[in-house]
């Protein structure tokens, strides 16, 4: 947790500052962020997320009118503009102070905030996020290169747009069927599937995809069946026993390797887990037909090469290689 | 034996029946999906009480053609949807797995 403590001694009754004091710093510059997210917040510009359908008033508008307009339009900050030039902002705080101190009927120009922090429409969204972290404001006006007011950004605008973009990106990543990697002149393909804990609804999805792929490649049906068995059992293990995990299928010209990796809780006795009929599955999982104690034995039986490593600290990693 | 025989000759109820002309050569009776996965033969019919979507996943992955749900078990909607998209037949019956297995065994031998 980071503290913005410099001015807090005399401002610690101020609600905004208090919130900031307790808030975690937005993790925007984390060096280990996934590339796709970093690319996203640098690729997206402020103009992509801002609201450009602006309501503005001029400096002669009364604080009362602004208050009514803010309520009617459900906005929390009103830009005061002269033509396309931004001259100030009246925030909800300014309105409350006006009501409190009895000057609500007076004109905006005498009470608006005019020392403004603004964003430029060409700045990356990462800038805007940093601004929300750095300043106690809930919105930033956006100017274009000609210093004209073109929009306003709230953290809600950023959240909405970022989520939309993240969904689109993830969707794209999931649709991309693996990627080609050149290894020693041989092309192979890797596909990775995320498997969630207790997600019986989608259990079998990864295996189905793997099977389809092998079928498309016209592989021997007996080998396809073995690969289907290995991947399905490993997938179900992730659903039933692990806190979710990943299935990785590596398609090579002469083999398929299926790997299952999870982050826990780990298998207490690998030897027992490899014994037919031994199962730790509970009643309701058995009632679905799982937990026969044949999962790992089935995988080992159909594999040409099989390895399993499990630790209660780091989870389980199973590799099954089937020669085609 | 043909898939259609399960309805015509045994009077089992059709839930979904793909329009395919396959020869059923074998059957497997089990309620444990890993057991089915590991041991059931291809082009066979699964006799079980596991009326849920995962049975379709297993049947489809190992190339089984039909599932007979015994003991009056019914097929939930998502199971039927999955069966239709994977072209797997589903039948229901009030027979137990044992009785159904005997009847299917007779059909296969005739």
XYZ file of C-alpha atoms in Angstrom:
434
model
C 0.000 0.000 0.000
C 1.297 3.423 -0.886
C 0.575 6.503 1.156
C 0.259 9.934 -0.189
C 1.140 11.393 3.123
C 2.680 14.769 2.513
C -0.338 16.958 3.074
C -2.351 14.584 5.144
C -1.668 16.187 8.500
C -3.978 19.067 7.770
C -6.147 17.364 5.206
C -6.968 14.112 6.865
C -10.608 14.994 7.287
C -10.968 15.504 3.597
C -12.851 12.490 2.245
C -11.049 12.337 -1.088
C -7.625 12.437 0.476
C -8.622 9.770 2.963
C -9.716 7.480 0.189
C -6.466 8.031 -1.616
C -4.514 7.315 1.509
C -6.138 3.920 1.819
C -6.214 3.106 -1.855
C -3.739 0.850 -3.436
C -1.714 2.516 -6.112
C -2.994 1.542 -9.547
C -0.516 -1.095 -10.758
C 0.090 0.547 -14.071
C 3.832 0.368 -14.409
C 4.302 -3.180 -13.258
C 7.221 -4.530 -15.224
C 5.676 -7.984 -15.260
C 2.291 -7.001 -16.735
C 1.283 -9.195 -19.650
C 2.377 -7.641 -22.928
C -1.154 -7.653 -24.242
C -2.333 -5.409 -21.376
C 0.624 -3.056 -21.658
C 0.080 -2.775 -25.384
C -3.555 -2.057 -24.757
C -3.083 0.857 -22.357
C -0.457 2.392 -24.632
C -2.340 1.769 -27.851
C -5.635 3.154 -26.580
C -5.651 6.917 -26.621
C -7.521 9.234 -24.307
C -9.798 10.122 -27.227
C -10.797 6.446 -27.491
C -12.141 6.316 -23.957
C -13.364 9.855 -23.312
C -16.940 11.003 -23.455
C -17.135 13.519 -26.292
C -20.838 14.178 -26.094
C -20.330 17.116 -23.781
C -22.687 19.366 -21.942
C -21.046 22.698 -21.190
C -22.208 26.017 -19.778
C -20.604 29.449 -19.884
C -19.056 31.449 -17.081
C -22.191 33.539 -16.579
C -24.366 30.527 -15.788
C -25.487 30.470 -12.162
C -24.328 27.778 -9.781
C -28.014 26.928 -9.239
C -28.598 26.245 -12.939
C -25.469 24.146 -13.012
C -26.664 22.176 -10.000
C -30.015 21.451 -11.712
C -28.307 20.464 -14.940
C -25.898 18.167 -13.110
C -28.755 16.445 -11.363
C -30.819 16.122 -14.550
C -27.955 14.742 -16.604
C -26.415 12.702 -13.765
C -23.030 14.309 -14.104
C -20.594 15.164 -11.366
C -18.477 17.826 -13.034
C -19.598 20.610 -15.357
C -17.077 22.110 -17.796
C -17.345 25.881 -18.183
C -16.425 26.896 -21.711
C -16.127 29.944 -23.912
C -16.715 28.644 -27.382
C -14.365 25.695 -27.619
C -12.045 26.981 -24.928
C -12.238 25.474 -21.477
C -12.155 28.073 -18.719
C -13.102 26.093 -15.649
C -14.961 23.245 -14.018
C -17.694 23.224 -11.426
C -17.616 20.000 -9.441
C -20.115 18.502 -7.045
C -17.868 19.738 -4.261
C -18.087 23.302 -5.563
C -21.896 22.996 -5.616
C -22.018 21.704 -2.054
C -19.767 24.514 -0.884
C -21.974 27.031 -2.741
C -25.063 25.659 -0.980
C -23.255 25.614 2.314
C -21.989 29.150 2.047
C -25.083 30.607 0.412
C -23.808 31.689 -2.996
C -25.637 29.104 -5.077
C -27.400 31.855 -7.089
C -24.114 33.469 -8.118
C -22.339 33.026 -11.410
C -19.998 30.168 -12.127
C -17.030 32.374 -13.042
C -16.536 33.449 -9.436
C -16.605 29.975 -7.948
C -15.451 27.502 -10.559
C -12.094 25.772 -10.348
C -9.961 27.372 -12.995
C -6.564 25.895 -12.287
C -7.208 22.714 -14.150
C -5.293 19.573 -14.830
C -6.157 18.490 -18.339
C -5.355 15.586 -20.593
C -4.598 15.716 -24.290
C -6.675 13.580 -26.592
C -3.600 11.952 -28.160
C -2.115 10.800 -24.870
C -2.188 7.047 -24.220
C -4.743 5.830 -21.709
C -1.878 4.875 -19.400
C -1.349 8.639 -18.862
C -4.958 9.112 -17.861
C -4.743 6.210 -15.419
C -1.601 7.707 -13.879
C -3.407 11.028 -13.511
C -6.204 9.395 -11.546
C -3.545 7.935 -9.337
C -1.683 11.196 -8.927
C -4.493 13.725 -8.463
C -7.557 13.582 -6.243
C -9.913 14.470 -9.129
C -12.687 12.264 -10.422
C -12.615 13.593 -13.970
C -10.238 15.269 -16.342
C -11.180 17.548 -19.218
C -9.596 16.603 -22.527
C -8.164 19.129 -24.995
C -6.966 18.587 -28.527
C -3.783 20.002 -30.017
C -5.477 23.303 -30.700
C -6.303 23.491 -26.975
C -9.997 23.079 -27.718
C -12.193 21.213 -25.278
C -13.105 17.908 -26.927
C -14.143 15.621 -24.093
C -14.081 14.571 -20.493
C -12.737 11.375 -18.929
C -13.879 9.676 -15.735
C -12.395 6.504 -14.288
C -15.673 4.811 -15.219
C -15.073 5.641 -18.904
C -11.656 4.036 -18.688
C -12.927 0.949 -16.868
C -15.705 0.427 -19.404
C -13.525 0.801 -22.447
C -10.665 -1.215 -20.993
C -12.974 -4.115 -20.149
C -14.423 -4.052 -23.652
C -10.955 -4.088 -25.163
C -9.674 -6.762 -22.780
C -12.642 -8.970 -23.677
C -11.935 -8.457 -27.339
C -8.246 -9.245 -26.900
C -8.857 -12.385 -24.844
C -11.434 -13.499 -27.351
C -8.930 -13.011 -30.136
C -6.247 -14.892 -28.228
C -8.618 -17.777 -27.572
C -9.629 -17.940 -31.204
C -6.091 -17.975 -32.485
C -5.491 -21.672 -32.828
C -1.992 -21.892 -31.525
C 1.005 -20.263 -33.053
C 3.736 -21.566 -35.228
C 7.125 -21.895 -33.701
C 10.210 -22.856 -35.627
C 12.255 -25.369 -33.763
C 15.235 -26.930 -35.492
C 13.561 -26.504 -38.862
C 10.501 -28.445 -37.764
C 7.234 -26.618 -37.427
C 5.062 -27.530 -34.508
C 1.984 -26.018 -33.015
C 1.076 -25.354 -29.472
C -2.390 -24.829 -28.084
C -3.135 -23.898 -24.532
C -6.475 -24.238 -22.778
C -7.441 -22.814 -19.422
C -9.448 -25.173 -17.244
C -11.407 -23.883 -14.263
C -12.028 -25.628 -10.968
C -15.367 -27.457 -10.812
C -16.355 -26.225 -14.259
C -18.101 -29.450 -15.277
C -20.129 -27.436 -17.739
C -17.156 -26.946 -20.063
C -15.189 -30.025 -19.068
C -14.060 -31.863 -22.162
C -13.731 -28.708 -24.245
C -9.958 -28.896 -24.535
C -10.006 -32.607 -25.384
C -12.663 -32.048 -28.030
C -10.527 -29.361 -29.659
C -7.435 -31.559 -29.542
C -9.328 -34.451 -31.068
C -10.767 -32.275 -33.833
C -7.337 -30.996 -34.674
C -5.883 -34.519 -34.933
C -8.828 -35.637 -37.040
C -8.299 -32.730 -39.380
C -4.701 -33.815 -39.750
C -5.963 -37.302 -40.715
C -4.166 -39.091 -37.914
C -4.712 -42.775 -37.182
C -8.072 -43.117 -35.327
C -6.496 -45.354 -32.658
C -3.951 -42.694 -31.865
C -6.609 -40.003 -31.832
C -8.501 -42.075 -29.308
C -5.447 -42.384 -27.078
C -4.821 -38.636 -27.254
C -8.492 -37.985 -26.485
C -8.362 -40.254 -23.442
C -5.177 -38.655 -22.097
C -6.365 -35.105 -22.589
C -9.847 -35.760 -21.219
C -8.605 -37.446 -18.064
C -6.058 -34.705 -17.444
C -8.691 -32.057 -18.079
C -11.139 -33.685 -15.709
C -8.407 -33.952 -13.081
C -7.945 -30.186 -13.272
C -11.708 -29.661 -12.928
C -12.169 -32.136 -10.096
C -8.994 -31.952 -8.042
C -6.947 -28.851 -8.860
C -7.649 -25.203 -8.339
C -7.959 -25.080 -12.095
C -4.997 -25.079 -14.418
C -3.839 -25.332 -17.965
C -3.796 -27.989 -20.666
C -1.105 -27.527 -23.261
C -1.089 -29.573 -26.418
C 1.992 -29.600 -28.614
C 1.360 -31.028 -32.064
C 4.434 -32.273 -33.839
C 4.789 -34.225 -37.039
C 5.431 -37.498 -35.255
C 3.857 -36.995 -31.831
C 1.452 -35.118 -29.645
C 2.408 -34.044 -26.155
C -0.295 -33.173 -23.670
C 0.687 -31.351 -20.534
C -1.477 -30.535 -17.558
C -0.217 -27.982 -15.115
C -1.918 -26.632 -12.037
C -0.994 -24.497 -9.074
C -2.249 -26.813 -6.386
C -3.204 -28.283 -4.063
C -0.799 -31.081 -5.128
C -1.133 -34.853 -4.801
C -0.138 -36.210 -1.367
C 0.773 -39.624 -2.759
C 1.508 -39.864 -6.466
C 1.946 -43.616 -6.161
C -1.584 -44.043 -4.820
C -2.974 -41.661 -7.446
C -1.490 -43.944 -10.097
C -3.196 -46.997 -8.600
C -6.391 -48.057 -10.359
C -9.428 -47.566 -8.189
C -7.800 -45.154 -5.753
C -9.736 -41.901 -5.641
C -10.051 -38.910 -3.351
C -13.123 -37.533 -5.135
C -16.108 -36.693 -2.932
C -19.663 -37.994 -3.198
C -21.132 -35.380 -5.484
C -18.242 -35.639 -7.902
C -18.696 -39.426 -7.954
C -22.396 -38.945 -8.577
C -21.428 -37.240 -11.838
C -19.545 -40.366 -12.835
C -16.101 -39.056 -12.017
C -13.683 -40.172 -9.350
C -13.464 -43.792 -10.495
C -9.789 -43.739 -9.631
C -8.851 -44.468 -13.208
C -7.867 -41.050 -14.447
C -4.107 -41.068 -14.122
C -3.846 -44.844 -14.738
C -5.756 -44.319 -18.001
C -3.405 -41.511 -19.005
C -0.333 -43.594 -18.248
C -1.739 -46.575 -20.144
C -2.319 -44.651 -23.378
C 0.958 -42.699 -23.248
C 4.223 -43.667 -24.893
C 6.018 -41.400 -22.468
C 4.501 -40.388 -19.163
C 5.766 -38.295 -16.299
C 4.209 -36.767 -13.244
C 5.601 -34.372 -10.687
C 3.586 -33.140 -7.798
C 4.305 -31.120 -4.724
C 1.997 -29.755 -2.085
C 3.693 -26.364 -2.512
C 3.711 -25.874 -6.264
C 1.018 -28.195 -7.636
C 1.065 -30.921 -10.226
C 2.615 -31.219 -13.665
C 1.781 -34.199 -15.849
C 3.260 -34.825 -19.283
C 1.853 -37.415 -21.642
C 3.498 -37.978 -24.996
C 1.855 -40.073 -27.660
C 3.792 -40.988 -30.777
C 1.742 -40.678 -33.916
C -27.497 -54.084 -35.109
C -28.668 -50.640 -36.165
C -29.288 -47.679 -33.871
C -32.931 -47.740 -34.920
C -33.305 -51.286 -33.551
C -32.989 -49.945 -30.016
C -36.283 -48.177 -30.511
C -37.970 -50.644 -32.888
C -37.066 -53.910 -31.227
C -36.659 -52.903 -27.572
C -39.232 -50.125 -27.442
C -36.835 -47.706 -25.779
C -37.768 -44.036 -26.004
C -35.845 -41.934 -28.510
C -34.615 -38.621 -27.114
C -32.450 -37.816 -30.082
C -31.458 -39.959 -33.024
C -29.038 -38.672 -35.637
C -29.822 -39.460 -39.212
C -26.926 -41.842 -39.738
C -26.723 -45.445 -40.813
C -24.134 -46.938 -38.479
C -23.667 -50.512 -37.437
C -23.466 -50.929 -33.668
C -20.971 -53.664 -32.964
C -20.608 -53.617 -29.215
C -21.855 -52.175 -25.932
C -20.433 -51.093 -22.611
C -22.176 -50.805 -19.279
C -20.777 -48.446 -16.675
C -21.555 -45.379 -14.638
C -17.953 -44.391 -14.188
C -16.843 -42.136 -16.979
C -13.134 -42.881 -16.595
C -13.952 -46.547 -16.840
C -15.953 -45.879 -19.998
C -13.138 -43.707 -21.299
C -10.532 -46.354 -20.714
C -12.424 -49.471 -21.759
C -15.467 -48.867 -23.929
C -15.090 -49.978 -27.553
C -15.701 -47.748 -30.543
C -19.024 -47.800 -32.418
C -20.646 -49.109 -29.303
C -23.599 -48.082 -27.181
C -23.171 -46.922 -23.595
C -25.594 -48.315 -21.034
C -25.572 -46.058 -18.007
C -27.507 -43.922 -15.550
C -25.220 -40.896 -16.072
C -27.706 -38.498 -17.611
C -25.573 -35.414 -18.090
C -23.502 -33.572 -20.614
C -20.195 -35.133 -19.611
C -21.389 -38.555 -20.790
C -21.777 -37.078 -24.269
C -18.275 -35.635 -24.087
C -16.856 -39.040 -23.204
C -18.915 -40.903 -25.815
C -17.935 -38.453 -28.484
C -14.238 -38.472 -27.595
C -13.945 -42.229 -27.852
C -16.319 -42.616 -30.787
C -19.353 -44.246 -29.164
C -22.594 -43.911 -31.074
C -25.385 -43.976 -28.520
C -26.259 -43.710 -24.857
C -29.073 -45.612 -23.177
C -30.180 -43.964 -19.940
C -31.594 -46.623 -17.623
C -33.852 -46.652 -14.572
C -36.143 -43.913 -15.917
C -33.316 -41.381 -15.875
C -33.958 -38.479 -18.194
C -31.604 -36.396 -20.316
C -31.294 -32.745 -19.322
C -31.606 -30.184 -22.066
C -27.895 -29.337 -22.286
C -27.130 -33.021 -22.642
C -29.574 -33.313 -25.550
C -28.083 -30.218 -27.188
C -24.587 -31.662 -26.847
C -25.782 -35.016 -28.251
C -27.334 -33.337 -31.269
C -24.211 -31.370 -32.042
C -22.009 -34.452 -31.623
C -24.436 -36.740 -33.526
C -24.872 -39.160 -30.671
C -28.176 -40.929 -30.070
C -29.875 -40.928 -26.668
C -32.528 -43.442 -25.582
C -34.276 -43.722 -22.242
C -35.818 -46.747 -20.579
C -37.200 -47.895 -17.258
C -35.068 -51.050 -17.524
C -32.099 -51.357 -15.169
C -28.566 -51.385 -16.567
C -28.509 -55.166 -16.135
C -31.765 -55.771 -18.030
C -30.786 -53.302 -20.737
C -27.387 -54.973 -21.083
C -29.050 -58.391 -21.484
C -31.437 -57.071 -24.126
C -28.712 -55.284 -26.057
C -26.548 -58.413 -25.783
C -29.329 -60.468 -27.339
C -29.755 -57.947 -30.146
C -26.031 -57.899 -30.854
C -25.918 -61.688 -31.049
C -28.966 -62.131 -33.217
